[in-house]
PDB file of C-alpha atoms and ligand atoms in Angstrom:
ATOM      1  CA  ASN A   1    -106.050 -44.936 -95.048  1.00 59.00           C
ATOM      2  CA  ASP A   2    -106.386 -46.361 -98.378  1.00 67.00           C
ATOM      3  CA  PRO A   3    -105.902 -43.121-100.573  1.00 65.00           C
ATOM      4  CA  ALA A   4    -108.090 -44.815-103.309  1.00 73.00           C
ATOM      5  CA  ALA A   5    -110.988 -45.620-100.932  1.00 84.00           C
ATOM      6  CA  ASP A   6    -114.237 -44.125-101.616  1.00 91.00           C
ATOM      7  CA  PRO A   7    -114.829 -41.493 -98.884  1.00 93.00           C
ATOM      8  CA  PHE A   8    -118.549 -42.099 -98.547  1.00 94.00           C
ATOM      9  CA  GLU A   9    -117.637 -45.943 -97.916  1.00 93.00           C
ATOM     10  CA  VAL A  10    -115.501 -45.082 -95.048  1.00 94.00           C
ATOM     11  CA  ALA A  11    -118.272 -43.019 -93.622  1.00 96.00           C
ATOM     12  CA  ARG A  12    -120.453 -46.028 -93.643  1.00 96.00           C
ATOM     13  CA  ASP A  13    -117.958 -48.232 -92.267  1.00 95.00           C
ATOM     14  CA  ALA A  14    -117.377 -45.423 -89.383  1.00 96.00           C
ATOM     15  CA  ALA A  15    -121.460 -45.369 -89.008  1.00 97.00           C
ATOM     16  CA  ALA A  16    -121.326 -49.101 -88.952  1.00 97.00           C
ATOM     17  CA  VAL A  17    -118.974 -49.015 -85.963  1.00 97.00           C
ATOM     18  CA  ILE A  18    -120.662 -46.207 -84.105  1.00 97.00           C
ATOM     19  CA  ALA A  19    -124.201 -48.315 -84.598  1.00 97.00           C
ATOM     20  CA  ASP A  20    -122.400 -51.325 -83.152  1.00 97.00           C
ATOM     21  CA  ARG A  21    -120.567 -50.005 -80.217  1.00 96.00           C
ATOM     22  CA  SER A  22    -123.548 -47.807 -79.165  1.00 95.00           C
ATOM     23  CA  GLY A  23    -126.413 -49.946 -79.935  1.00 96.00           C
ATOM     24  CA  ILE A  24    -128.184 -47.079 -81.655  1.00 96.00           C
ATOM     25  CA  GLU A  25    -129.190 -47.819 -85.240  1.00 95.00           C
ATOM     26  CA  ARG A  26    -130.044 -44.429 -86.128  1.00 96.00           C
ATOM     27  CA  HIS A  27    -129.016 -40.737 -84.947  1.00 98.00           C
ATOM     28  CA  ASP A  28    -131.147 -37.926 -85.768  1.00 98.00           C
ATOM     29  CA  ILE A  29    -128.998 -34.863 -85.274  1.00 98.00           C
ATOM     30  CA  ALA A  30    -125.274 -34.372 -85.098  1.00 98.00           C
ATOM     31  CA  LEU A  31    -123.004 -31.788 -83.417  1.00 98.00           C
ATOM     32  CA  THR A  32    -119.424 -31.030 -83.654  1.00 96.00           C
ATOM     33  CA  LEU A  33    -118.200 -29.365 -80.696  1.00 94.00           C
ATOM     34  CA  GLY A  34    -115.310 -26.765 -81.339  1.00 91.00           C
ATOM     35  CA  SER A  35    -113.454 -24.892 -78.621  1.00 86.00           C
ATOM     36  CA  GLY A  36    -115.371 -23.748 -75.887  1.00 88.00           C
ATOM     37  CA  TRP A  37    -118.384 -25.746 -76.734  1.00 93.00           C
ATOM     38  CA  GLY A  38    -117.416 -29.175 -75.239  1.00 90.00           C
ATOM     39  CA  LYS A  39    -119.550 -28.867 -72.070  1.00 91.00           C
ATOM     40  CA  ALA A  40    -122.775 -29.278 -74.153  1.00 92.00           C
ATOM     41  CA  ALA A  41    -122.263 -32.855 -74.430  1.00 91.00           C
ATOM     42  CA  ASP A  42    -122.696 -33.311 -70.717  1.00 94.00           C
ATOM     43  CA  ILE A  43    -126.028 -31.599 -70.648  1.00 94.00           C
ATOM     44  CA  ILE A  44    -128.048 -32.213 -73.811  1.00 95.00           C
ATOM     45  CA  GLY A  45    -129.178 -35.521 -72.802  1.00 96.00           C
ATOM     46  CA  GLU A  46    -128.160 -38.874 -71.313  1.00 96.00           C
ATOM     47  CA  THR A  47    -124.768 -40.210 -72.712  1.00 96.00           C
ATOM     48  CA  VAL A  48    -125.364 -43.807 -74.162  1.00 95.00           C
ATOM     49  CA  SER A  49    -121.813 -44.499 -75.337  1.00 96.00           C
ATOM     50  CA  THR A  50    -118.596 -42.726 -75.617  1.00 95.00           C
ATOM     51  CA  ILE A  51    -116.229 -44.073 -78.301  1.00 94.00           C
ATOM     52  CA  ASP A  52    -112.675 -43.080 -78.834  1.00 91.00           C
ATOM     53  CA  ALA A  53    -112.320 -41.342 -82.159  1.00 90.00           C
ATOM     54  CA  ALA A  54    -109.253 -43.299 -82.915  1.00 89.00           C
ATOM     55  CA  ASP A  55    -111.352 -46.607 -82.723  1.00 91.00           C
ATOM     56  CA  VAL A  56    -113.648 -45.285 -85.465  1.00 93.00           C
ATOM     57  CA  PRO A  57    -112.646 -45.886 -89.237  1.00 93.00           C
ATOM     58  CA  GLY A  58    -111.325 -42.758 -90.830  1.00 91.00           C
ATOM     59  CA  PHE A  59    -110.915 -40.671 -87.657  1.00 88.00           C
ATOM     60  CA  SER A  60    -107.579 -39.447 -86.242  1.00 76.00           C
ATOM     61  CA  ALA A  61    -107.164 -38.271 -82.716  1.00 61.00           C
ATOM     62  CA  SER A  62    -107.067 -34.780 -82.728  1.00 57.00           C
ATOM     63  CA  ALA A  63    -103.959 -33.043 -81.423  1.00 51.00           C
ATOM     64  CA  VAL A  64    -105.607 -29.719 -80.762  1.00 53.00           C
ATOM     65  CA  PRO A  65    -106.143 -28.828 -76.985  1.00 56.00           C
ATOM     66  CA  GLY A  66    -109.823 -28.228 -76.433  1.00 57.00           C
ATOM     67  CA  HIS A  67    -111.138 -31.205 -78.398  1.00 67.00           C
ATOM     68  CA  SER A  68    -112.109 -34.163 -76.545  1.00 72.00           C
ATOM     69  CA  GLY A  69    -111.294 -36.910 -79.091  1.00 86.00           C
ATOM     70  CA  THR A  70    -114.673 -38.872 -78.617  1.00 91.00           C
ATOM     71  CA  VAL A  71    -117.681 -39.536 -80.495  1.00 94.00           C
ATOM     72  CA  ARG A  72    -120.737 -39.916 -77.991  1.00 96.00           C
ATOM     73  CA  SER A  73    -124.172 -41.005 -78.660  1.00 97.00           C
ATOM     74  CA  ILE A  74    -126.642 -39.159 -76.607  1.00 97.00           C
ATOM     75  CA  ARG A  75    -130.416 -39.858 -75.867  1.00 97.00           C
ATOM     76  CA  LEU A  76    -132.325 -36.508 -75.732  1.00 97.00           C
ATOM     77  CA  GLU A  77    -135.283 -36.073 -73.441  1.00 95.00           C
ATOM     78  CA  ASP A  78    -137.776 -36.606 -76.300  1.00 96.00           C
ATOM     79  CA  GLY A  79    -136.120 -39.939 -77.287  1.00 96.00           C
ATOM     80  CA  ARG A  80    -134.200 -38.340 -80.305  1.00 97.00           C
ATOM     81  CA  HIS A  81    -130.368 -39.426 -80.593  1.00 98.00           C
ATOM     82  CA  ALA A  82    -127.619 -36.850 -81.302  1.00 98.00           C
ATOM     83  CA  LEU A  83    -124.261 -37.971 -81.999  1.00 98.00           C
ATOM     84  CA  VAL A  84    -121.582 -35.505 -80.736  1.00 96.00           C
ATOM     85  CA  ILE A  85    -118.373 -35.354 -82.384  1.00 94.00           C
ATOM     86  CA  GLY A  86    -115.654 -34.073 -80.292  1.00 89.00           C
ATOM     87  CA  ALA A  87    -112.877 -34.791 -82.534  1.00 86.00           C
ATOM     88  CA  ARG A  88    -112.255 -32.294 -85.406  1.00 89.00           C
ATOM     89  CA  THR A  89    -109.571 -32.780 -88.074  1.00 91.00           C
ATOM     90  CA  HIS A  90    -108.680 -29.149 -89.110  1.00 93.00           C
ATOM     91  CA  TYR A  91    -107.538 -28.184 -92.766  1.00 95.00           C
ATOM     92  CA  TYR A  92    -104.394 -26.909 -91.361  1.00 95.00           C
ATOM     93  CA  GLU A  93    -103.266 -30.532 -90.189  1.00 91.00           C
ATOM     94  CA  ASN A  94    -102.608 -31.374 -93.862  1.00 92.00           C
ATOM     95  CA  HIS A  95    -104.412 -34.508 -93.818  1.00 90.00           C
ATOM     96  CA  GLY A  96    -106.545 -33.485 -96.736  1.00 92.00           C
ATOM     97  CA  VAL A  97    -109.973 -32.270 -97.128  1.00 95.00           C
ATOM     98  CA  ARG A  98    -111.496 -35.794 -97.154  1.00 94.00           C
ATOM     99  CA  ARG A  99    -110.370 -36.127 -93.510  1.00 93.00           C
ATOM    100  CA  VAL A 100    -111.554 -32.762 -92.639  1.00 95.00           C
ATOM    101  CA  VAL A 101    -115.266 -33.540 -93.691  1.00 96.00           C
ATOM    102  CA  HIS A 102    -115.020 -37.282 -92.707  1.00 96.00           C
ATOM    103  CA  SER A 103    -116.892 -36.751 -89.388  1.00 96.00           C
ATOM    104  CA  VAL A 104    -119.797 -35.002 -91.275  1.00 97.00           C
ATOM    105  CA  ARG A 105    -120.260 -37.808 -93.823  1.00 97.00           C
ATOM    106  CA  THR A 106    -120.132 -40.112 -90.949  1.00 97.00           C
ATOM    107  CA  ALA A 107    -122.778 -38.052 -89.277  1.00 98.00           C
ATOM    108  CA  ALA A 108    -124.879 -38.298 -92.265  1.00 98.00           C
ATOM    109  CA  ALA A 109    -124.343 -42.142 -92.624  1.00 98.00           C
ATOM    110  CA  THR A 110    -125.714 -42.393 -89.028  1.00 98.00           C
ATOM    111  CA  GLY A 111    -128.918 -41.077 -90.220  1.00 98.00           C
ATOM    112  CA  ALA A 112    -128.555 -37.583 -88.915  1.00 98.00           C
ATOM    113  CA  SER A 113    -130.437 -35.006 -90.908  1.00 98.00           C
ATOM    114  CA  ILE A 114    -129.313 -31.804 -89.118  1.00 98.00           C
ATOM    115  CA  MET A 115    -125.662 -30.873 -88.603  1.00 98.00           C
ATOM    116  CA  VAL A 116    -124.788 -28.396 -85.963  1.00 98.00           C
ATOM    117  CA  LEU A 117    -121.247 -27.105 -86.308  1.00 98.00           C
ATOM    118  CA  THR A 118    -119.650 -24.959 -83.577  1.00 97.00           C
ATOM    119  CA  ASN A 119    -116.277 -23.334 -83.285  1.00 95.00           C
ATOM    120  CA  GLY A 120    -114.192 -20.784 -81.448  1.00 93.00           C
ATOM    121  CA  ALA A 121    -113.328 -17.863 -83.601  1.00 95.00           C
ATOM    122  CA  GLY A 122    -112.135 -14.339 -83.738  1.00 96.00           C
ATOM    123  CA  GLY A 123    -114.576 -11.360 -84.294  1.00 97.00           C
ATOM    124  CA  ILE A 124    -114.348  -8.609 -86.465  1.00 98.00           C
ATOM    125  CA  LYS A 125    -117.247  -6.766 -84.988  1.00 97.00           C
ATOM    126  CA  GLU A 126    -116.001  -4.600 -82.089  1.00 94.00           C
ATOM    127  CA  THR A 127    -119.141  -4.689 -80.170  1.00 94.00           C
ATOM    128  CA  TRP A 128    -118.580  -8.613 -79.733  1.00 95.00           C
ATOM    129  CA  LYS A 129    -116.973  -9.006 -76.486  1.00 89.00           C
ATOM    130  CA  PRO A 130    -115.068 -12.375 -75.930  1.00 91.00           C
ATOM    131  CA  GLY A 131    -117.459 -15.105 -74.921  1.00 92.00           C
ATOM    132  CA  THR A 132    -120.338 -13.999 -76.927  1.00 94.00           C
ATOM    133  CA  PRO A 133    -121.963 -16.771 -79.128  1.00 97.00           C
ATOM    134  CA  VAL A 134    -122.920 -15.688 -82.606  1.00 98.00           C
ATOM    135  CA  LEU A 135    -125.227 -17.659 -85.096  1.00 98.00           C
ATOM    136  CA  ILE A 136    -123.267 -18.147 -88.596  1.00 98.00           C
ATOM    137  CA  SER A 137    -125.546 -16.846 -91.219  1.00 98.00           C
ATOM    138  CA  ASP A 138    -123.091 -17.479 -94.257  1.00 98.00           C
ATOM    139  CA  HIS A 139    -119.439 -18.281 -95.022  1.00 98.00           C
ATOM    140  CA  ILE A 140    -116.591 -17.355 -97.155  1.00 98.00           C
ATOM    141  CA  ASN A 141    -114.363 -20.121 -97.914  1.00 98.00           C
ATOM    142  CA  LEU A 142    -110.862 -18.855 -98.284  1.00 98.00           C
ATOM    143  CA  THR A 143    -109.086 -22.163 -98.459  1.00 97.00           C
ATOM    144  CA  ALA A 144    -109.340 -22.457-102.062  1.00 96.00           C
ATOM    145  CA  ASP A 145    -110.366 -26.081-101.414  1.00 96.00           C
ATOM    146  CA  SER A 146    -113.544 -27.994-101.440  1.00 96.00           C
ATOM    147  CA  PRO A 147    -114.806 -31.354-100.010  1.00 96.00           C
ATOM    148  CA  LEU A 148    -116.709 -32.055-103.384  1.00 95.00           C
ATOM    149  CA  GLU A 149    -114.816 -33.851-106.107  1.00 91.00           C
ATOM    150  CA  GLY A 150    -115.298 -33.664-109.747  1.00 83.00           C
ATOM    151  CA  ALA A 151    -118.633 -32.354-111.241  1.00 79.00           C
ATOM    152  CA  THR A 152    -120.588 -31.909-108.242  1.00 83.00           C
ATOM    153  CA  PHE A 153    -122.408 -28.575-108.379  1.00 90.00           C
ATOM    154  CA  VAL A 154    -124.175 -28.219-104.880  1.00 95.00           C
ATOM    155  CA  ASP A 155    -126.355 -25.022-104.375  1.00 96.00           C
ATOM    156  CA  LEU A 156    -125.167 -23.366-101.137  1.00 97.00           C
ATOM    157  CA  THR A 157    -127.777 -20.463-101.259  1.00 96.00           C
ATOM    158  CA  ASP A 158    -129.431 -21.322 -97.720  1.00 96.00           C
ATOM    159  CA  LEU A 159    -126.429 -23.219 -96.616  1.00 98.00           C
ATOM    160  CA  TYR A 160    -127.014 -22.160 -93.105  1.00 98.00           C
ATOM    161  CA  SER A 161    -130.570 -22.881 -92.779  1.00 98.00           C
ATOM    162  CA  ALA A 162    -132.912 -19.795 -92.134  1.00 97.00           C
ATOM    163  CA  ARG A 163    -135.251 -22.284 -90.387  1.00 97.00           C
ATOM    164  CA  LEU A 164    -132.813 -23.610 -87.902  1.00 98.00           C
ATOM    165  CA  ARG A 165    -131.580 -19.897 -87.185  1.00 98.00           C
ATOM    166  CA  GLU A 166    -135.149 -18.928 -86.412  1.00 97.00           C
ATOM    167  CA  VAL A 167    -135.454 -21.767 -83.895  1.00 97.00           C
ATOM    168  CA  ALA A 168    -132.172 -20.710 -82.037  1.00 97.00           C
ATOM    169  CA  ARG A 169    -133.299 -17.249 -81.989  1.00 98.00           C
ATOM    170  CA  SER A 170    -136.469 -18.373 -80.440  1.00 97.00           C
ATOM    171  CA  ILE A 171    -134.351 -19.790 -77.656  1.00 97.00           C
ATOM    172  CA  ASP A 172    -132.293 -16.668 -77.368  1.00 97.00           C
ATOM    173  CA  PRO A 173    -133.684 -13.506 -79.128  1.00 97.00           C
ATOM    174  CA  SER A 174    -130.451 -11.634 -78.436  1.00 96.00           C
ATOM    175  CA  LEU A 175    -128.206 -13.845 -80.687  1.00 97.00           C
ATOM    176  CA  ASP A 176    -126.395 -11.769 -83.412  1.00 98.00           C
ATOM    177  CA  GLU A 177    -125.267 -13.418 -86.618  1.00 98.00           C
ATOM    178  CA  GLY A 178    -122.459 -12.956 -88.896  1.00 98.00           C
ATOM    179  CA  VAL A 179    -120.460 -14.239 -92.006  1.00 98.00           C
ATOM    180  CA  TYR A 180    -117.863 -16.884 -91.041  1.00 98.00           C
ATOM    181  CA  THR A 181    -114.623 -16.574 -92.985  1.00 98.00           C
ATOM    182  CA  GLN A 182    -112.586 -19.849 -93.234  1.00 98.00           C
ATOM    183  CA  PHE A 183    -108.822 -19.139 -93.359  1.00 98.00           C
ATOM    184  CA  ARG A 184    -106.485 -21.998 -93.631  1.00 97.00           C
ATOM    185  CA  GLY A 185    -104.461 -21.316 -90.420  1.00 93.00           C
ATOM    186  CA  PRO A 186    -102.958 -22.527 -88.156  1.00 95.00           C
ATOM    187  CA  HIS A 187    -101.528 -18.873 -87.853  1.00 95.00           C
ATOM    188  CA  TYR A 188    -104.052 -16.169 -86.988  1.00 95.00           C
ATOM    189  CA  GLU A 189    -104.569 -13.481 -89.535  1.00 97.00           C
ATOM    190  CA  THR A 190    -102.488 -10.488 -89.862  1.00 97.00           C
ATOM    191  CA  PRO A 191    -104.423  -7.105 -89.471  1.00 97.00           C
ATOM    192  CA  ALA A 192    -104.282  -6.572 -93.343  1.00 98.00           C
ATOM    193  CA  GLU A 193    -106.004 -10.053 -93.872  1.00 98.00           C
ATOM    194  CA  VAL A 194    -108.583  -9.299 -91.117  1.00 98.00           C
ATOM    195  CA  GLN A 195    -109.259  -5.950 -93.035  1.00 98.00           C
ATOM    196  CA  MET A 196    -109.673  -7.904 -96.381  1.00 98.00           C
ATOM    197  CA  ALA A 197    -112.305 -10.392 -94.540  1.00 98.00           C
ATOM    198  CA  LYS A 198    -114.168  -7.348 -93.421  1.00 98.00           C
ATOM    199  CA  THR A 199    -114.109  -5.661 -96.736  1.00 98.00           C
ATOM    200  CA  ILE A 200    -115.376  -8.828 -98.388  1.00 98.00           C
ATOM    201  CA  GLY A 201    -118.158  -9.294 -96.091  1.00 98.00           C
ATOM    202  CA  GLY A 202    -116.798 -11.455 -93.278  1.00 98.00           C
ATOM    203  CA  HIS A 203    -117.518 -10.769 -89.633  1.00 98.00           C
ATOM    204  CA  ILE A 204    -115.991 -13.823 -87.956  1.00 98.00           C
ATOM    205  CA  VAL A 205    -112.464 -15.282 -88.645  1.00 98.00           C
ATOM    206  CA  GLY A 206    -111.778 -18.894 -88.000  1.00 98.00           C
ATOM    207  CA  MET A 207    -110.101 -22.124 -89.390  1.00 97.00           C
ATOM    208  CA  SER A 208    -112.795 -24.736 -89.800  1.00 97.00           C
ATOM    209  CA  THR A 209    -116.630 -25.214 -90.336  1.00 98.00           C
ATOM    210  CA  ALA A 210    -117.038 -23.785 -94.078  1.00 98.00           C
ATOM    211  CA  LEU A 211    -115.564 -27.201 -95.547  1.00 98.00           C
ATOM    212  CA  GLU A 212    -117.749 -29.193 -92.943  1.00 98.00           C
ATOM    213  CA  ALA A 213    -120.866 -27.186 -93.879  1.00 98.00           C
ATOM    214  CA  ILE A 214    -120.380 -27.719 -97.705  1.00 98.00           C
ATOM    215  CA  ALA A 215    -119.909 -31.566 -97.114  1.00 98.00           C
ATOM    216  CA  ALA A 216    -123.187 -31.444 -94.818  1.00 98.00           C
ATOM    217  CA  ARG A 217    -125.198 -29.769 -97.597  1.00 97.00           C
ATOM    218  CA  GLN A 218    -123.923 -32.414-100.401  1.00 96.00           C
ATOM    219  CA  ALA A 219    -125.089 -35.025 -97.858  1.00 97.00           C
ATOM    220  CA  GLY A 220    -128.547 -33.384 -97.489  1.00 97.00           C
ATOM    221  CA  MET A 221    -128.585 -32.342 -93.930  1.00 98.00           C
ATOM    222  CA  GLU A 222    -129.711 -29.063 -92.554  1.00 98.00           C
ATOM    223  CA  VAL A 223    -126.630 -26.971 -91.416  1.00 98.00           C
ATOM    224  CA  LEU A 224    -126.654 -24.810 -87.999  1.00 98.00           C
ATOM    225  CA  GLY A 225    -123.632 -22.909 -87.291  1.00 98.00           C
ATOM    226  CA  PHE A 226    -122.321 -21.269 -84.125  1.00 98.00           C
ATOM    227  CA  SER A 227    -119.237 -19.402 -83.387  1.00 97.00           C
ATOM    228  CA  LEU A 228    -118.070 -18.628 -79.818  1.00 96.00           C
ATOM    229  CA  ILE A 229    -116.189 -15.433 -80.080  1.00 95.00           C
ATOM    230  CA  THR A 230    -113.057 -16.101 -77.963  1.00 92.00           C
ATOM    231  CA  ASN A 231    -111.213 -12.686 -78.919  1.00 93.00           C
ATOM    232  CA  LEU A 232    -111.255 -10.045 -81.404  1.00 95.00           C
ATOM    233  CA  ALA A 233    -109.285 -10.467 -84.663  1.00 96.00           C
ATOM    234  CA  ALA A 234    -105.677  -8.989 -85.182  1.00 95.00           C
ATOM    235  CA  GLY A 235    -105.931  -5.379 -85.390  1.00 94.00           C
ATOM    236  CA  ILE A 236    -109.482  -5.147 -84.322  1.00 94.00           C
ATOM    237  CA  GLN A 237    -108.053  -5.976 -80.678  1.00 86.00           C
ATOM    238  CA  LYS A 238    -105.206  -3.936 -79.745  1.00 86.00           C
ATOM    239  CA  THR A 239    -103.441  -6.842 -77.683  1.00 87.00           C
ATOM    240  CA  PRO A 240    -101.578  -9.834 -79.350  1.00 87.00           C
ATOM    241  CA  LEU A 241    -103.486 -13.134 -79.855  1.00 86.00           C
ATOM    242  CA  SER A 242    -102.756 -16.189 -78.165  1.00 83.00           C
ATOM    243  CA  HIS A 243    -104.291 -19.753 -78.034  1.00 82.00           C
ATOM    244  CA  ALA A 244    -104.234 -19.566 -74.085  1.00 85.00           C
ATOM    245  CA  GLU A 245    -106.634 -16.394 -74.459  1.00 82.00           C
ATOM    246  CA  VAL A 246    -108.940 -18.489 -76.700  1.00 76.00           C
ATOM    247  CA  LEU A 247    -109.062 -21.401 -74.354  1.00 80.00           C
ATOM    248  CA  GLU A 248    -109.463 -19.055 -71.356  1.00 82.00           C
ATOM    249  CA  ALA A 249    -112.567 -17.201 -73.145  1.00 81.00           C
ATOM    250  CA  GLY A 250    -113.945 -20.668 -73.992  1.00 78.00           C
ATOM    251  CA  ARG A 251    -113.797 -22.080 -70.379  1.00 82.00           C
ATOM    252  CA  GLU A 252    -115.430 -18.839 -69.096  1.00 84.00           C
ATOM    253  CA  ALA A 253    -118.264 -18.888 -71.623  1.00 92.00           C
ATOM    254  CA  GLU A 254    -118.635 -22.769 -71.457  1.00 93.00           C
ATOM    255  CA  PRO A 255    -121.546 -23.032 -68.770  1.00 94.00           C
ATOM    256  CA  VAL A 256    -123.456 -20.419 -70.464  1.00 94.00           C
ATOM    257  CA  ILE A 257    -123.143 -21.595 -74.191  1.00 95.00           C
ATOM    258  CA  ALA A 258    -123.493 -25.157 -73.250  1.00 95.00           C
ATOM    259  CA  ASP A 259    -127.010 -24.471 -71.776  1.00 96.00           C
ATOM    260  CA  LEU A 260    -127.815 -22.350 -74.865  1.00 96.00           C
ATOM    261  CA  LEU A 261    -126.836 -25.226 -77.190  1.00 97.00           C
ATOM    262  CA  ALA A 262    -128.693 -27.761 -75.022  1.00 97.00           C
ATOM    263  CA  ARG A 263    -131.976 -25.607 -75.228  1.00 97.00           C
ATOM    264  CA  VAL A 264    -131.531 -25.095 -78.892  1.00 97.00           C
ATOM    265  CA  VAL A 265    -130.750 -28.852 -79.673  1.00 97.00           C
ATOM    266  CA  ALA A 266    -134.109 -29.719 -77.732  1.00 96.00           C
ATOM    267  CA  ALA A 267    -136.087 -27.423 -80.013  1.00 96.00           C
ATOM    268  CA  LEU A 268    -134.592 -28.387 -83.281  1.00 95.00           C
TER     269      LEU A 268
HETATM  270 CL1  LIG B 301    -108.524 -13.925 -84.692  1.00 53.89          CL
HETATM  271  N1  LIG B 301    -108.699 -16.181 -86.204  1.00 53.89           N
HETATM  272  C1  LIG B 301    -108.810 -17.601 -86.731  1.00 53.89           C
HETATM  273  N2  LIG B 301    -108.602 -17.900 -87.985  1.00 53.89           N
HETATM  274  N3  LIG B 301    -109.231 -18.383 -85.725  1.00 53.89           N
HETATM  275  C2  LIG B 301    -109.319 -18.029 -84.649  1.00 53.89           C
HETATM  276  C3  LIG B 301    -109.285 -16.733 -83.970  1.00 53.89           C
HETATM  277  C4  LIG B 301    -108.856 -15.689 -85.017  1.00 53.89           C
HETATM  278  N4  LIG B 301    -109.625 -16.546 -82.680  1.00 53.89           N
HETATM  279  C5  LIG B 301    -109.943 -17.814 -82.557  1.00 53.89           C
HETATM  280  N5  LIG B 301    -109.851 -18.694 -83.475  1.00 53.89           N
END
């Protein structure tokens, strides 16, 4: 909690605690499980350890329903290890962007070279029914913030790895993809803001992921992003938006997208 602390040093401390508590020296891949995606943690492999996020340096227990508040180490069938982060700090919580990307930096410090970011989000394409998983092909960061500090000019040309998206599509060829637009939240967008997002090239609206993806790329990780479309965005769907509806869509889609994610992870 020291504001003067080096965020990368805090991430190394967090990784050391995870290594100590899990007995796993090195993780190969990391996943952040957002709304709707939590069940994947139960089926991607054998859980070796589950740590309360509150016990890991730099993490704060998430206040958002739909997040487990744990960091799990999971052994995949082929012997690789996955770090599964069920504790996301959202930008709208106002703890600063360092907190938002701390889990990603921790994942990198545990050795992970692939970062899978998942979320529940609103769809702008009318053909996407609630419960549809889509690949993130690129993002538009509307937070006006960055996890990078100082003169750190990171190239984001292929931020959402085309290679990893191909792997995902080899598992489910019907997977559509779209541009994720990160708004600050926590309110949902107005219909006019949704139209703006659409006009500038967005297909998905959400409150996470883009800042985390930037930090993952800075750390040298390959990024794969998935959104579960939990509802259509304001003005695209005719009915009002509610968090209850978002959770309900997540619950219904959960077994299907957990299975999809497990098969993708096995193939990465
Ligand atoms: Cl419509 N907008 C945002 N920003 N986040 C969401 C959402 C919409 N639906 C689920 N999450």
